[in-house]
Coordinates of C-alpha atoms and ligand atoms in Angstrom, one line a residue:
X1 CA 2.9 6.4 -14.3
X2 CA 6.7 7.1 -14.4
X3 CA 7.4 9.5 -11.3
X4 CA 9.8 11.5 -13.6
X5 CA 7.5 12.2 -16.6
X6 CA 4.6 14.8 -16.6
X7 CA 2.3 13.3 -19.3
X8 CA -0.2 15.9 -20.4
X9 CA -0.8 14.2 -23.9
X10 CA -4.6 13.1 -22.8
X11 CA -6.4 11.7 -20.0
X12 CA -6.8 8.3 -21.7
X13 CA -2.9 7.6 -20.6
X14 CA -4.4 7.2 -17.0
X15 CA -3.5 3.8 -15.6
X16 CA -5.5 1.7 -13.2
X17 CA -4.6 2.3 -9.5
X18 CA -4.1 -0.4 -7.4
X19 CA -7.6 -0.8 -6.1
X20 CA -9.1 -0.6 -9.4
X21 CA -6.6 -3.7 -10.5
X22 CA -7.8 -5.4 -7.3
X23 CA -11.1 -4.9 -8.2
X24 CA -10.2 -6.3 -11.8
X25 CA -8.7 -9.4 -10.0
X26 CA -11.6 -10.4 -7.7
X27 CA -14.1 -9.8 -10.6
X28 CA -17.3 -12.1 -10.8
X29 CA -17.2 -13.5 -14.6
X30 CA -19.6 -15.0 -17.1
X31 CA -20.2 -14.7 -20.8
X32 CA -21.7 -11.6 -21.9
X33 CA -22.5 -12.4 -25.1
X34 CA -24.9 -14.7 -23.5
X35 CA -25.8 -12.2 -21.0
X36 CA -24.5 -13.4 -18.2
X37 CA -21.2 -11.7 -16.9
X38 CA -22.5 -10.5 -13.7
X39 CA -20.1 -7.6 -13.6
X40 CA -20.7 -5.9 -17.0
X41 CA -24.8 -6.5 -16.0
X42 CA -24.0 -4.8 -12.6
X43 CA -22.3 -1.7 -14.6
X44 CA -24.7 -1.5 -17.2
X45 CA -27.1 -1.3 -14.5
X46 CA -25.4 1.6 -12.6
X47 CA -24.4 3.3 -15.6
X48 CA -28.3 3.4 -16.3
X49 CA -29.2 4.6 -13.0
X50 CA -26.6 7.2 -12.9
X51 CA -27.5 8.7 -16.5
X52 CA -31.1 8.5 -15.9
X53 CA -31.6 6.2 -19.0
X54 CA -33.6 2.7 -19.0
X55 CA -30.6 0.7 -20.3
X56 CA -27.0 0.8 -21.1
X57 CA -24.4 -1.2 -23.1
X58 CA -20.7 -1.9 -22.3
X59 CA -18.7 -1.2 -25.3
X60 CA -15.0 -1.1 -26.1
X61 CA -14.6 2.3 -27.2
X62 CA -16.2 5.8 -27.4
X63 CA -15.6 5.5 -31.0
X64 CA -18.0 2.2 -31.2
X65 CA -20.4 3.8 -28.7
X66 CA -20.8 6.6 -31.4
X67 CA -21.0 4.5 -34.3
X68 CA -23.6 2.4 -32.8
X69 CA -25.3 5.5 -32.0
X70 CA -25.2 6.5 -35.8
X71 CA -26.2 3.0 -36.6
X72 CA -29.1 2.5 -34.4
X73 CA -30.6 5.9 -34.6
X74 CA -30.7 6.2 -38.5
X75 CA -31.3 4.5 -41.7
X76 CA -28.5 4.8 -44.3
X77 CA -28.6 7.9 -46.5
X78 CA -30.2 10.0 -43.4
X79 CA -28.7 13.1 -42.5
X80 CA -26.9 13.8 -39.5
X81 CA -26.8 17.5 -38.0
X82 CA -23.5 18.2 -35.8
X83 CA -20.8 20.7 -35.2
X84 CA -17.8 20.6 -37.8
X85 CA -15.2 19.9 -35.0
X86 CA -16.8 17.0 -33.3
X87 CA -15.3 14.1 -32.4
X88 CA -17.4 11.9 -35.0
X89 CA -16.2 14.0 -37.7
X90 CA -12.5 14.5 -36.7
X91 CA -11.5 11.7 -35.0
X92 CA -13.6 8.5 -36.0
X93 CA -11.5 8.0 -39.5
X94 CA -15.0 8.3 -41.6
X95 CA -16.8 5.6 -39.9
X96 CA -20.2 7.1 -40.2
X97 CA -19.8 6.9 -44.3
X98 CA -18.8 3.3 -43.7
X99 CA -20.7 1.7 -40.9
X100 CA -24.0 3.7 -40.7
X101 CA -23.4 4.9 -44.3
X102 CA -25.2 8.3 -43.3
X103 CA -24.5 11.7 -44.5
X104 CA -22.9 14.0 -42.0
X105 CA -23.9 17.5 -42.5
X106 CA -21.6 20.0 -40.4
X107 CA -22.3 23.2 -38.8
X108 CA -19.7 25.8 -37.7
X109 CA -21.2 27.1 -34.4
X110 CA -21.2 30.7 -34.6
X111 CA -20.0 31.2 -31.2
X112 CA -17.1 29.2 -31.7
X113 CA -18.2 26.7 -29.0
X114 CA -21.6 25.2 -29.2
X115 CA -24.6 24.9 -31.4
X116 CA -27.7 26.6 -30.9
X117 CA -31.3 25.6 -31.7
X118 CA -31.3 28.5 -34.1
X119 CA -28.5 27.0 -35.8
X120 CA -29.9 23.2 -36.2
X121 CA -33.4 24.4 -37.2
X122 CA -32.7 25.8 -40.7
X123 CA -30.8 22.6 -41.6
X124 CA -33.8 20.3 -40.9
X125 CA -35.0 18.9 -43.9
X126 CA -38.6 19.9 -43.8
X127 CA -39.4 19.2 -47.4
X128 CA -40.3 15.3 -48.5
X129 CA -38.9 16.3 -51.6
X130 CA -37.6 13.4 -53.4
X131 CA -33.9 14.9 -53.9
X132 CA -33.4 15.3 -50.0
X133 CA -32.1 13.2 -47.4
X134 CA -34.1 12.6 -44.5
X135 CA -32.8 14.2 -41.5
X136 CA -32.0 11.5 -39.3
X137 CA -30.1 12.7 -36.0
X138 CA -28.7 15.5 -34.3
X139 CA -25.3 14.8 -32.5
X140 CA -23.9 17.1 -29.8
X141 CA -21.0 17.0 -27.6
X142 CA -21.0 17.6 -23.7
X143 CA -18.3 18.6 -23.2
X144 CA -17.1 19.3 -26.5
X145 CA -13.8 18.2 -28.2
X146 CA -12.6 21.5 -27.5
X147 CA -13.7 21.5 -23.4
X148 CA -16.3 23.5 -23.8
X149 CA -19.8 23.2 -22.0
X150 CA -23.0 23.5 -23.5
X151 CA -25.1 25.8 -21.1
X152 CA -28.1 23.4 -19.7
X153 CA -30.5 25.9 -21.3
X154 CA -28.9 25.7 -24.5
X155 CA -29.5 21.7 -24.5
X156 CA -32.9 22.2 -23.6
X157 CA -33.9 24.5 -26.2
X158 CA -32.4 21.7 -28.9
X159 CA -34.2 19.4 -27.1
X160 CA -37.4 21.2 -27.5
X161 CA -36.8 21.6 -31.0
X162 CA -35.8 18.0 -31.5
X163 CA -39.1 16.9 -30.0
X164 CA -41.1 19.3 -32.3
X165 CA -39.2 18.0 -35.2
X166 CA -39.2 14.5 -34.2
X167 CA -35.5 14.1 -34.6
X168 CA -33.5 12.1 -32.0
X169 CA -30.6 13.6 -30.2
X170 CA -27.2 11.3 -29.3
X171 CA -24.8 13.0 -26.6
X172 CA -21.3 12.3 -27.2
X173 CA -20.5 12.5 -23.1
X174 CA -17.1 11.2 -23.7
X175 CA -16.4 13.5 -20.7
X176 CA -19.9 14.0 -19.1
X177 CA -18.6 13.6 -15.8
X178 CA -16.3 16.4 -16.3
X179 CA -18.8 18.4 -17.7
X180 CA -21.5 17.7 -14.7
X181 CA -19.0 18.4 -12.2
X182 CA -17.9 21.6 -14.1
X183 CA -21.6 22.7 -14.1
X184 CA -22.4 21.7 -10.7
X185 CA -25.3 19.5 -11.7
X186 CA -25.8 15.8 -11.7
X187 CA -25.0 14.0 -15.0
X188 CA -29.3 13.1 -15.2
X189 CA -29.6 17.2 -15.8
X190 CA -27.8 17.1 -18.6
X191 CA -28.8 13.4 -20.2
X192 CA -32.6 14.5 -19.5
X193 CA -32.0 16.4 -22.7
X194 CA -31.2 13.4 -25.2
X195 CA -32.3 10.0 -26.6
X196 CA -28.7 8.4 -26.4
X197 CA -25.7 9.2 -24.6
X198 CA -22.1 7.5 -24.9
X199 CA -19.5 8.3 -22.3
X200 CA -16.2 7.0 -21.5
X201 CA -14.6 5.1 -18.8
X202 CA -11.1 5.2 -20.2
X203 CA -10.4 9.0 -20.2
X204 CA -10.4 10.8 -16.5
X205 CA -12.3 7.8 -15.0
X206 CA -8.9 6.1 -15.6
X207 CA -10.2 2.8 -16.4
X208 CA -8.2 0.4 -19.0
X209 CA -10.6 0.2 -21.5
X210 CA -14.3 0.8 -22.5
X211 CA -17.1 3.0 -22.6
X212 CA -21.2 3.0 -22.2
X213 CA -23.9 3.6 -24.4
X214 CA -27.0 4.5 -22.7
X215 CA -30.6 5.0 -24.0
X216 CA -34.2 3.3 -23.8
X217 CA -34.5 -0.5 -23.6
X218 CA -35.5 -0.9 -27.4
X219 CA -32.6 1.5 -28.7
X220 CA -30.1 -0.7 -26.5
X221 CA -31.6 -4.2 -28.0
X222 CA -30.9 -3.2 -31.5
X223 CA -27.3 -1.4 -30.6
X224 CA -26.7 -4.8 -29.0
X225 CA -27.3 -6.7 -31.8
X226 CA -25.1 -3.7 -34.0
X227 CA -22.2 -4.3 -31.6
X228 CA -22.4 -7.9 -32.6
X229 CA -22.1 -7.1 -35.9
X230 CA -18.9 -4.8 -35.6
X231 CA -17.4 -7.8 -33.6
X232 CA -17.7 -6.1 -30.2
X233 CA -19.5 -9.0 -28.5
X234 CA -16.9 -9.9 -25.6
X235 CA -17.1 -12.9 -23.5
X236 CA -15.4 -12.7 -19.9
X237 CA -15.6 -8.5 -20.3
X238 CA -16.7 -8.5 -16.5
X239 CA -12.7 -8.4 -16.1
X240 CA -12.9 -4.7 -17.6
X241 CA -16.8 -4.0 -16.5
X242 CA -14.9 -4.4 -12.9
X243 CA -12.7 -1.5 -13.4
X244 CA -15.5 0.6 -15.0
X245 CA -17.7 -0.3 -11.5
X246 CA -14.7 1.3 -9.5
X247 CA -14.6 4.4 -11.8
X248 CA -18.2 5.2 -11.4
X249 CA -17.9 4.8 -7.8
X250 CA -14.7 6.5 -6.9
X251 CA -13.2 8.1 -9.9
X252 CA -15.9 10.4 -10.8
X253 CA -15.7 12.1 -6.9
X254 CA -12.3 13.5 -7.8
X255 CA -12.6 14.8 -11.2
X256 CA -12.6 18.5 -9.5
X257 CA -8.9 17.9 -8.6
X258 CA -8.2 17.7 -12.7
X259 CA -10.3 21.0 -13.3
X260 CA -8.2 22.6 -10.6
X261 CA -5.1 21.5 -12.0
X262 CA -6.0 22.8 -15.5
X263 CA -6.6 26.2 -13.8
X264 CA -3.5 26.1 -12.2
X265 CA -1.9 25.0 -15.8
X266 CA -3.7 27.7 -17.3
X267 CA -2.8 30.5 -14.8
X268 CA 1.1 29.9 -15.3
X269 CA 0.4 29.8 -19.3
X270 CA -1.1 33.4 -18.9
X271 CA 2.2 34.6 -16.8
X272 CA 4.4 33.4 -20.0
X273 CA 4.0 36.4 -22.8
X274 CA 5.0 34.4 -25.3
X275 CA 2.2 31.8 -25.0
X276 CA -1.5 32.7 -25.6
X277 CA -4.3 30.8 -23.6
X278 CA -7.3 30.1 -25.9
X279 CA -9.8 30.1 -23.2
X280 CA -10.7 29.6 -19.6
X281 CA -10.5 25.7 -19.2
X282 CA -13.7 24.5 -17.9
X283 CA -12.9 20.8 -17.3
X284 CA -9.1 19.1 -17.6
X285 CA -8.4 20.5 -21.2
X286 CA -6.2 23.5 -21.6
X287 CA -5.8 25.0 -24.9
X288 CA -3.2 27.2 -25.8
X289 CA -0.8 28.9 -28.6
X290 CA 3.1 29.4 -28.8
X291 CA 3.5 32.9 -30.2
X292 CA 7.2 32.9 -29.5
X293 CA 9.9 33.8 -32.1
X294 CA 12.2 31.9 -29.8
X295 CA 10.5 28.3 -30.6
X296 CA 8.8 27.1 -33.5
X297 CA 5.6 24.8 -32.5
X298 CA 8.0 21.9 -33.6
X299 CA 10.7 22.9 -31.2
X300 CA 8.7 24.0 -28.4
X301 CA 7.2 20.7 -28.3
X302 CA 10.4 18.8 -28.7
X303 CA 11.9 21.5 -25.8
X304 CA 8.8 20.3 -23.3
X305 CA 9.7 16.6 -24.0
X306 CA 13.6 17.1 -23.2
X307 CA 12.3 18.3 -19.8
X308 CA 10.0 15.2 -19.4
X309 CA 6.6 17.0 -20.5
X310 CA 5.0 14.9 -22.8
X311 CA 2.2 16.8 -25.0
X312 CA 0.7 15.8 -28.6
X313 CA 2.2 18.2 -31.3
X314 CA 0.3 21.3 -32.1
X315 CA -2.9 20.3 -34.2
X316 CA -3.9 23.3 -36.2
X317 CA -1.1 25.6 -34.6
X318 CA -3.0 24.7 -31.0
X319 CA -1.2 23.1 -28.0
X320 CA -3.3 21.2 -25.5
X321 CA -2.6 19.9 -22.0
X322 CA -4.8 17.6 -20.6
X323 CA -4.9 16.8 -16.7
X324 CA -6.2 13.5 -14.8
X325 CA -5.4 11.2 -12.2
X326 CA -1.7 10.8 -13.0
X327 CA -0.9 14.5 -12.5
X328 CA 0.0 15.7 -9.2
X329 CA -0.2 19.2 -8.2
X330 CA 3.9 19.2 -7.6
X331 CA 3.9 18.2 -11.5
X332 CA 1.6 21.2 -12.5
X333 CA 4.3 23.2 -10.3
X334 CA 7.2 21.6 -12.5
X335 CA 5.4 22.5 -15.5
X336 CA 5.4 26.0 -14.5
X337 CA 9.0 26.0 -13.9
X338 CA 9.8 24.9 -16.8
X339 CA 7.7 27.1 -18.9
X340 CA 9.3 30.0 -16.8
X341 CA 13.0 28.7 -17.7
X342 CA 12.4 27.9 -21.4
X343 CA 11.2 31.5 -21.6
X344 CA 13.7 32.8 -19.6
X345 CA 11.4 34.4 -16.7
Ligands
LIG1 C1 -12.2 10.2 -26.6 C2 -13.7 10.7 -27.2 C3 -14.5 9.9 -27.9 C4 -14.2 8.1 -27.8 O1 -12.8 8.0 -28.1 P1 -12.1 6.6 -27.8 O2 -10.7 6.7 -27.9 O3 -12.7 5.9 -28.9 O4 -12.5 5.8 -26.7 C5 -15.4 10.4 -28.5 N1 -15.9 11.7 -28.4 C6 -15.1 12.8 -27.7 C7 -15.7 14.1 -27.8 C8 -13.9 12.3 -27.0 O5 -13.2 13.0 -26.8

């Protein structure tokens, strides 16, 4: 990462460190479509162990992992219950309609953060009336795209409801390791409340590419076939899996540093009257608004960029800082300085 620039756009910008590059260089390889790439096999075994699932499947992206979950759990025309703000609805380019051909039934969480069993229950299609789609899946995010966390108790209640209704649960856990660190629990304590789980290696865990879809043996066998259909069968993908193994061994242990950096940025934002922190960061995501008359959102974004601080432009009036392996405590201090100078404090 360039030393001058503080890149707060996303944790996807993380570059592999030297040791990870060495692991990639030294990876033992085979052909994973045939099933004999030892590095991929090891990664899939360890991911399954760490998430408490029977099996897992290495996929090129979190989006593919989510789409495979929809394709594998549902038959076309099924209805999927999920929160309106979630990645599958907002950031997967309508793939659910094209690939799994399911109907997404979005729910706006009343508490603004996460769904509850009471909100999901009435949306279940109990009647077998010919007019209704079948409820095929419940999708939850942990952490949510807004960086919020489901309390374990809420997940448990939704899980119990899902057993009663006989509808599976998929968790989009792109940042599941961040969630586990923030809740102070093992990942398995979260993943026990779902049938399938996707998590990303390419975000805070700093791998260049890849995600894992985890579930039982039958589910993963069927998802592997769907992966092939989507063109996601990769050959010497152990070269990528080696990075993933390093992520699961080493990078999960430092995520608390990113959460501390996020909290430090939140404290800096709170000291600026013209900026409004939207919620206390629980993981590595800090959301805030620019309320000043001095800068429009576009001007504020540009002013940060001129000071070598990168963010995405405001989305729906909200800015986001994302902390990660490439953001040091010196970088955090520099961001605070720049904010104070821009607002003449
Ligand atoms: C990043 C992300 C994904 C998947 O992203 P890819 O860029 O496809 O790897 C899925 N869900 C959430 C909540 C995410 O933040």
